[in-house]
């Protein structure tokens, strides 16, 4: 009976919040408040469900971890600067609010409020389709580093002495990576993919627990071991629903601690007054690292909120007796308020960046970051986007044509290195990113023909739309694999479509006849 009560209330609360274009997490916390109000006690297994959700969350973070990206000064520097400044400001406020006798509690609360929400930022980027933009990658990079800070805090706060077996576990990680990678390569069934992910994440947590290291660290490390695998992102996509469901247990348990008091709501409102300062800290820091004012503004907007990871940190501190449990309710309300504020602000972020471009531009450095500088098309009159076999074949054709000056655009760094060895005139560029085309300024170039040779129809459609938004009046051609793709591409203002399989069949038949003759 109680199962259907908590499931239905969670669903309805989450649905109402989503209809208001907010993360369902707010609804789940609200569902916890409702369950507490109607007298439903924490059901058996809620804590276990919560722990599984956190382990799976950290495993998914590990799958997306790119250590090279995280080491970039503009990501690591901004994250460290924001964390230090935010911690100092919030700690001082806490010091005057709750007194010097609560220095430990104040420090934990200040640390928990330095994080920005991964869930919220991901939803914003999904809605805009901006995962591949420079500001999207910057946002995710900052969030991952913050999550690592939280995991390290929990690891070093366990006050456990690692077992001597830890060294053996660490030395076995590399051969374990080879075995797991081979298994992942061979999996073809979706249900096995899910079971593999659950086994590895929970198994990693269990192994590290056995050597007196926080199990969540194990889940994160196992995710990192598989992050370079070509199916890592696919695995992550299969696990998203399970991760969200297991985390439901955590958010419900927070809400079921107790209903917020007027004082707690007042504190939550007061803490949210810090958000404009956080926005400026992010914006100013990104600008100092040479990002364009628009990139800095949109990145800052997506990060201007408080994080569900702050709740996880505080929940951990409550379990260790370092923090009073009432703060969980206060922080739950604080984070919910920040999501509402941030959702409203992000809805108008693009318009605000355009309206106040002159003011924001005054913070922009003259020496921009390499990936933020204007793109030099080198007097090309033909662009070939996507340098697979089709793109390389097209490039060779235009090179042999003295009237054409082709330039290849490729997003894969390894492919670019190969092209450089072949002396192909190519530059880095993400054709599905609005940032890239704003830096190209097509109207000022002599380009009259653009060939879209990317493998996915959606990629070519998005690129065509972005190109047309820049006022490009020339010809856009695209490849297609199936007849059904052709009308879709033509609907996106693409002038002509080349069906690879149909044309390949024609060429194959023609070549066969010539051989026979």
XYZ file of C-alpha atoms in Angstrom:
517
model
C 0.000 0.000 0.000
C 2.728 2.456 0.990
C 4.657 1.669 -2.199
C 1.869 2.991 -4.417
C 1.507 6.056 -2.164
C 5.126 7.204 -2.375
C 5.462 6.284 -6.042
C 2.271 8.114 -7.089
C 2.987 11.192 -4.963
C 6.550 11.331 -6.348
C 5.228 11.042 -9.903
C 2.567 13.741 -9.504
C 4.958 16.123 -7.721
C 7.656 15.573 -10.338
C 5.138 16.026 -13.176
C 3.838 19.331 -11.808
C 7.368 20.669 -11.446
C 8.399 19.543 -14.942
C 5.324 21.270 -16.411
C 6.738 24.427 -14.835
C 10.010 23.738 -16.733
C 11.979 22.970 -13.574
C 14.062 19.871 -12.715
C 11.878 17.075 -11.255
C 14.247 16.923 -8.278
C 12.307 19.833 -6.725
C 9.130 17.795 -7.020
C 10.736 14.770 -5.374
C 11.870 16.841 -2.384
C 8.343 18.247 -2.221
C 6.978 14.694 -2.328
C 9.137 13.928 0.707
C 7.590 16.891 2.551
C 4.095 15.649 1.632
C 4.843 12.100 2.771
C 6.174 13.428 6.074
C 3.086 15.634 6.494
C 0.610 12.762 5.959
C 2.535 10.568 8.390
C 4.235 8.119 6.027
C 7.441 6.915 7.643
C 10.621 6.093 5.744
C 10.043 2.721 4.167
C 12.486 -0.151 4.335
C 15.209 0.120 1.724
C 15.008 3.901 1.174
C 18.545 4.439 2.492
C 19.883 1.595 0.322
C 18.116 3.058 -2.718
C 19.715 6.426 -1.952
C 23.221 4.923 -1.679
C 22.814 3.060 -4.961
C 21.748 6.298 -6.660
C 24.804 8.178 -5.422
C 27.146 5.361 -6.517
C 25.546 5.262 -9.958
C 25.747 9.068 -10.210
C 29.492 8.993 -9.528
C 30.007 6.098 -11.945
C 28.267 8.110 -14.691
C 30.458 11.118 -13.879
C 33.525 8.913 -14.261
C 32.303 7.698 -17.683
C 32.244 11.310 -18.930
C 35.526 12.323 -17.355
C 38.197 13.679 -19.687
C 41.257 14.374 -17.552
C 42.911 16.424 -20.322
C 39.917 18.757 -20.530
C 39.694 19.135 -16.754
C 43.330 20.231 -16.603
C 42.772 23.217 -18.875
C 43.497 26.502 -17.037
C 40.195 28.117 -18.011
C 38.227 25.256 -16.405
C 40.375 24.344 -13.419
C 41.265 27.972 -12.677
C 37.678 29.222 -12.738
C 36.463 26.308 -10.596
C 39.123 26.829 -7.936
C 38.613 30.619 -7.912
C 34.843 30.335 -7.609
C 35.090 27.678 -4.895
C 37.478 29.718 -2.753
C 35.616 33.025 -3.113
C 32.180 31.467 -2.593
C 33.374 29.506 0.420
C 34.860 32.610 2.066
C 31.772 34.766 1.468
C 29.256 32.138 2.639
C 31.419 31.172 5.617
C 31.559 34.785 6.792
C 27.773 35.073 6.483
C 27.369 31.835 8.465
C 29.828 33.100 11.071
C 27.681 36.145 11.784
C 24.425 34.169 11.581
C 25.154 31.086 13.698
C 28.182 32.181 15.736
C 31.804 31.188 16.143
C 30.949 28.057 18.147
C 29.663 26.451 14.950
C 32.778 26.880 12.815
C 32.759 23.235 11.651
C 29.065 23.357 10.721
C 29.492 26.700 9.009
C 32.451 25.409 7.017
C 30.528 22.361 5.799
C 27.517 24.458 4.788
C 29.744 26.969 2.993
C 31.528 24.154 1.155
C 28.225 22.511 0.175
C 26.978 25.784 -1.299
C 30.026 26.275 -3.538
C 28.708 23.651 -5.997
C 26.529 24.292 -9.025
C 23.924 21.767 -10.089
C 24.939 19.106 -12.616
C 21.306 18.040 -13.126
C 20.101 21.579 -13.759
C 22.929 22.514 -16.145
C 22.502 19.300 -18.148
C 18.770 19.991 -18.552
C 19.479 23.552 -19.718
C 22.047 22.358 -22.262
C 19.688 19.614 -23.472
C 16.855 22.080 -24.036
C 19.090 24.394 -26.050
C 20.980 21.613 -27.829
C 24.220 23.261 -26.695
C 26.223 20.312 -25.357
C 28.782 20.704 -28.149
C 29.215 24.462 -27.773
C 32.277 25.887 -26.075
C 30.180 27.221 -23.211
C 28.484 23.810 -22.866
C 31.823 22.014 -22.571
C 33.060 24.641 -20.110
C 29.965 24.201 -17.928
C 30.278 20.415 -17.819
C 34.020 20.645 -17.083
C 33.462 22.938 -14.094
C 30.670 20.731 -12.764
C 32.756 17.564 -12.960
C 35.651 19.173 -11.055
C 33.210 20.354 -8.380
C 31.787 16.850 -8.107
C 35.321 15.489 -7.666
C 35.886 18.013 -4.848
C 32.742 16.669 -3.138
C 33.836 13.044 -3.520
C 37.299 13.820 -2.119
C 35.716 15.590 0.843
C 33.580 12.549 1.628
C 36.555 10.214 1.163
C 38.839 12.099 3.546
C 36.059 12.649 6.101
C 35.406 8.954 6.708
C 38.184 8.884 9.316
C 38.964 5.313 8.314
C 42.434 3.886 7.875
C 42.622 2.195 4.452
C 43.306 -1.522 4.582
C 46.648 -2.929 3.465
C 44.684 -4.658 0.701
C 44.127 -1.260 -0.955
C 47.524 -1.475 -2.694
C 46.583 -4.830 -4.229
C 43.255 -3.411 -5.389
C 44.958 -0.431 -7.022
C 47.502 -2.599 -8.849
C 44.703 -4.796 -10.197
C 42.814 -1.857 -11.735
C 44.750 -1.829 -15.016
C 44.190 -5.516 -15.886
C 40.606 -5.081 -14.683
C 40.197 -2.211 -17.142
C 41.341 -4.424 -20.030
C 38.877 -7.158 -19.064
C 35.933 -4.771 -18.588
C 36.689 -2.979 -21.856
C 36.705 -6.276 -23.744
C 33.373 -7.296 -22.201
C 31.816 -3.909 -23.029
C 32.990 -4.230 -26.631
C 31.300 -7.600 -27.026
C 27.916 -6.704 -25.462
C 25.146 -6.311 -28.021
C 21.905 -6.681 -26.017
C 20.538 -3.583 -24.281
C 19.547 -5.427 -21.099
C 23.085 -6.824 -20.780
C 24.482 -3.322 -21.241
C 22.385 -2.101 -18.307
C 23.313 -5.068 -16.116
C 26.987 -4.577 -16.969
C 26.846 -0.922 -15.892
C 25.046 -1.717 -12.635
C 27.445 -4.562 -11.854
C 30.571 -2.478 -12.464
C 29.363 0.608 -10.558
C 28.003 -1.259 -7.533
C 30.859 -3.762 -7.656
C 33.414 -0.943 -7.617
C 31.703 0.622 -4.608
C 31.659 -2.746 -2.806
C 35.355 -3.462 -3.472
C 36.527 -0.102 -2.138
C 34.248 -0.410 0.888
C 36.035 -3.657 1.731
C 39.391 -1.854 1.975
C 37.951 0.963 4.160
C 37.740 3.535 1.368
C 34.470 5.345 0.650
C 32.628 3.125 -1.830
C 31.574 6.073 -3.986
C 35.252 6.605 -4.816
C 35.324 3.080 -6.223
C 32.303 3.767 -8.445
C 33.954 6.943 -9.738
C 37.287 5.200 -10.439
C 35.625 2.313 -12.308
C 33.786 4.892 -14.426
C 37.066 6.658 -15.207
C 38.650 3.343 -16.249
C 35.967 2.959 -18.932
C 35.767 6.643 -19.946
C 38.056 6.177 -22.971
C 36.041 3.268 -24.336
C 34.189 4.093 -27.552
C 30.908 2.883 -25.984
C 31.255 4.824 -22.702
C 28.678 7.465 -23.633
C 26.305 4.776 -24.891
C 26.628 2.953 -21.576
C 25.946 6.191 -19.730
C 22.761 6.777 -21.754
C 21.441 3.316 -20.857
C 22.035 3.982 -17.147
C 20.454 7.453 -16.949
C 16.929 6.245 -16.096
C 18.212 3.857 -13.414
C 20.404 6.571 -11.903
C 17.468 9.005 -11.771
C 15.212 6.396 -10.163
C 17.730 5.426 -7.500
C 18.410 9.101 -6.707
C 14.675 9.496 -6.117
C 15.286 7.662 -2.860
C 17.830 10.272 -1.790
C 15.603 13.265 -2.536
C 12.590 11.652 -0.859
C 14.631 10.922 2.263
C 15.720 14.576 2.448
C 12.136 15.803 2.243
C 10.930 13.253 4.799
C 13.266 14.624 7.492
C 10.710 17.300 8.333
C 8.672 20.230 7.081
C 10.525 23.566 6.698
C 9.931 26.230 9.310
C 9.484 29.941 8.636
C 13.019 30.493 9.911
C 14.444 27.902 7.513
C 12.598 29.448 4.573
C 13.957 32.868 5.574
C 17.522 31.518 5.699
C 17.019 29.907 2.283
C 15.881 33.238 0.795
C 18.833 35.022 2.405
C 21.333 32.520 0.980
C 19.801 32.907 -2.490
C 20.666 36.612 -2.404
C 24.231 35.398 -2.980
C 23.365 34.137 -6.500
C 23.992 37.453 -8.346
C 27.474 37.606 -6.780
C 28.110 33.990 -7.840
C 27.048 34.902 -11.368
C 29.538 37.781 -11.441
C 32.356 35.624 -10.008
C 31.866 33.072 -12.789
C 31.483 35.702 -15.513
C 34.510 37.758 -14.476
C 36.699 34.644 -14.047
C 35.803 33.214 -17.451
C 36.410 36.615 -19.062
C 39.883 36.789 -17.498
C 40.758 33.489 -19.187
C 40.018 34.954 -22.614
C 36.483 33.730 -23.271
C 34.136 35.905 -25.302
C 31.606 37.883 -23.279
C 28.720 35.814 -24.704
C 30.431 32.512 -23.835
C 31.271 33.760 -20.329
C 27.714 34.992 -19.767
C 25.938 31.829 -20.952
C 28.341 29.563 -19.049
C 27.850 31.606 -15.890
C 24.070 31.563 -16.305
C 23.970 27.762 -16.502
C 26.090 27.509 -13.326
C 24.296 30.136 -11.238
C 22.431 27.886 -8.805
C 23.093 25.576 -5.885
C 23.669 21.876 -6.304
C 22.047 18.584 -5.339
C 25.621 17.496 -4.580
C 25.581 19.977 -1.710
C 22.744 17.941 -0.238
C 24.779 14.760 -0.652
C 27.750 16.347 1.139
C 25.547 17.613 3.988
C 23.738 14.278 4.243
C 27.131 12.629 4.620
C 28.123 15.191 7.296
C 24.858 14.559 9.189
C 25.596 10.828 9.169
C 29.032 11.558 10.669
C 27.542 13.810 13.358
C 29.256 16.903 11.932
C 26.034 18.744 11.087
C 22.525 19.007 12.515
C 19.911 17.228 10.375
C 17.708 20.356 10.249
C 20.203 21.858 7.801
C 19.217 19.252 5.218
C 15.718 20.730 5.090
C 17.117 24.265 4.923
C 19.439 23.365 2.063
C 16.688 21.492 0.232
C 14.579 24.665 0.240
C 17.623 26.779 -0.684
C 18.457 24.609 -3.701
C 14.827 24.523 -4.830
C 14.612 28.323 -4.709
C 17.876 28.612 -6.646
C 16.515 26.334 -9.391
C 13.397 28.461 -9.763
C 15.476 31.651 -9.981
C 18.020 30.118 -12.351
C 15.355 28.615 -14.640
C 13.734 32.019 -15.085
C 17.096 33.705 -15.711
C 18.339 31.080 -18.188
C 15.112 31.395 -20.179
C 16.162 34.943 -21.084
C 19.951 34.470 -20.982
C 20.491 34.582 -24.767
C 18.332 37.699 -25.165
C 20.090 39.378 -22.243
C 23.515 38.607 -23.705
C 22.467 40.322 -26.955
C 20.719 43.262 -25.303
C 23.637 44.105 -23.020
C 26.390 43.039 -25.424
C 28.216 46.376 -25.120
C 28.327 46.288 -21.320
C 29.351 42.627 -21.228
C 31.900 43.264 -23.962
C 33.729 45.757 -21.751
C 34.901 42.792 -19.632
C 36.174 40.848 -22.659
C 39.929 40.606 -23.122
C 41.488 41.641 -26.421
C 43.674 38.538 -26.525
C 40.982 35.882 -26.732
C 41.408 32.173 -26.050
C 42.441 30.184 -29.150
C 39.037 28.504 -29.379
C 37.288 31.865 -29.062
C 39.135 33.759 -31.790
C 37.582 34.512 -35.183
C 37.968 31.606 -37.607
C 40.208 32.308 -40.602
C 38.868 30.505 -43.676
C 42.084 31.266 -45.575
C 40.399 32.615 -48.747
C 38.577 29.320 -49.294
C 35.527 29.301 -51.566
C 34.444 25.717 -50.741
C 33.966 24.278 -47.248
C 33.874 20.514 -46.677
C 32.520 19.641 -43.245
C 33.299 16.144 -42.014
C 36.437 14.427 -43.293
C 35.487 10.790 -43.463
C 35.994 8.879 -46.688
C 33.332 10.922 -48.498
C 34.700 14.232 -47.286
C 38.267 13.316 -48.212
C 37.155 12.209 -51.668
C 35.336 15.499 -52.206
C 38.378 17.443 -51.009
C 40.642 15.646 -53.505
C 38.222 16.473 -56.335
C 38.242 20.192 -55.545
C 42.007 20.303 -55.095
C 42.338 19.032 -58.665
C 39.987 21.794 -59.824
C 42.085 24.952 -60.256
C 38.986 27.149 -59.928
C 38.184 25.903 -56.426
C 39.976 26.497 -53.136
C 38.680 23.934 -50.601
C 39.010 24.025 -46.813
C 38.187 21.019 -44.623
C 36.504 21.422 -41.233
C 36.771 18.540 -38.762
C 35.881 18.162 -35.075
C 38.017 15.078 -34.312
C 41.560 15.987 -33.243
C 42.965 12.596 -34.286
C 41.497 12.942 -37.767
C 42.964 16.454 -37.958
C 46.426 15.112 -37.140
C 46.098 12.530 -39.902
C 44.942 15.198 -42.360
C 47.888 17.385 -41.390
C 50.285 14.539 -42.231
C 48.613 14.286 -45.649
C 49.047 18.074 -46.093
C 45.284 18.603 -46.270
C 44.178 22.187 -45.676
C 42.007 21.601 -42.579
C 40.985 23.425 -39.408
C 39.238 22.427 -36.195
C 35.556 23.262 -36.052
C 32.323 21.941 -34.567
C 29.729 22.584 -37.284
C 26.802 21.858 -34.937
C 27.892 24.598 -32.520
C 26.404 28.120 -32.803
C 29.651 29.465 -31.323
C 31.677 28.215 -34.264
C 29.558 29.877 -36.949
C 29.447 33.164 -35.068
C 33.236 33.169 -35.195
C 33.351 32.285 -38.893
C 31.401 35.347 -40.141
C 30.459 33.801 -43.482
C 29.199 37.079 -44.960
C 32.756 38.418 -45.029
C 34.169 35.385 -46.893
C 34.196 34.227 -50.522
C 32.621 30.854 -49.727
C 29.905 29.932 -52.239
C 29.583 26.179 -51.676
C 29.379 24.135 -48.453
C 29.365 20.329 -48.420
C 27.992 18.615 -45.329
C 29.632 15.186 -45.096
C 28.987 14.349 -41.452
C 27.693 10.815 -40.772
C 24.420 11.671 -39.009
C 21.410 13.325 -40.666
C 20.694 15.338 -37.528
C 24.214 16.789 -37.543
C 23.876 17.946 -41.142
C 20.434 19.428 -40.489
C 21.633 21.385 -37.440
C 24.691 22.653 -39.316
C 22.563 23.783 -42.279
C 20.216 25.741 -40.000
C 23.118 27.469 -38.242
C 24.741 28.333 -41.582
C 21.537 29.860 -42.946
C 21.107 31.869 -39.721
C 24.397 33.559 -40.577
C 22.821 34.844 -43.789
C 24.636 32.437 -46.130
C 23.013 32.576 -49.601
C 25.290 30.095 -51.374
C 24.759 26.410 -52.091
C 24.601 23.789 -49.347
C 24.859 20.103 -50.278
C 24.615 17.116 -47.964
C 25.160 13.391 -48.026
C 22.390 10.918 -47.144
C 22.386 7.170 -46.583
C 18.709 6.348 -47.038
C 15.901 7.687 -49.260
C 13.887 8.724 -46.180
C 16.695 11.086 -45.186
C 16.486 13.155 -48.358
C 13.201 15.053 -47.680
C 14.326 15.719 -44.096
C 17.545 17.333 -45.320
C 15.781 19.333 -48.025
C 13.352 20.692 -45.409
C 16.341 22.228 -43.613
C 17.224 24.590 -46.482
C 19.758 22.202 -48.016
C 19.869 22.670 -51.803
C 20.925 19.202 -52.935
C 21.318 15.734 -51.419
C 23.727 13.016 -52.510
C 22.450 9.521 -51.671
C 25.565 7.490 -50.897
C 24.087 4.035 -51.386
C 22.119 4.873 -54.524
C 25.085 6.612 -56.159
C 27.466 3.882 -54.998
C 25.224 1.281 -56.635
C 25.193 3.229 -59.880
C 28.974 3.573 -59.805
C 29.395 -0.112 -58.990
C 27.211 -1.196 -61.931
C 28.899 1.258 -64.293
C 32.357 0.074 -63.240
C 31.365 -3.580 -63.697
C 30.109 -2.933 -67.252
C 33.330 -1.109 -68.150
C 35.422 -4.028 -66.843
C 33.446 -6.527 -68.923
C 33.790 -4.407 -72.033
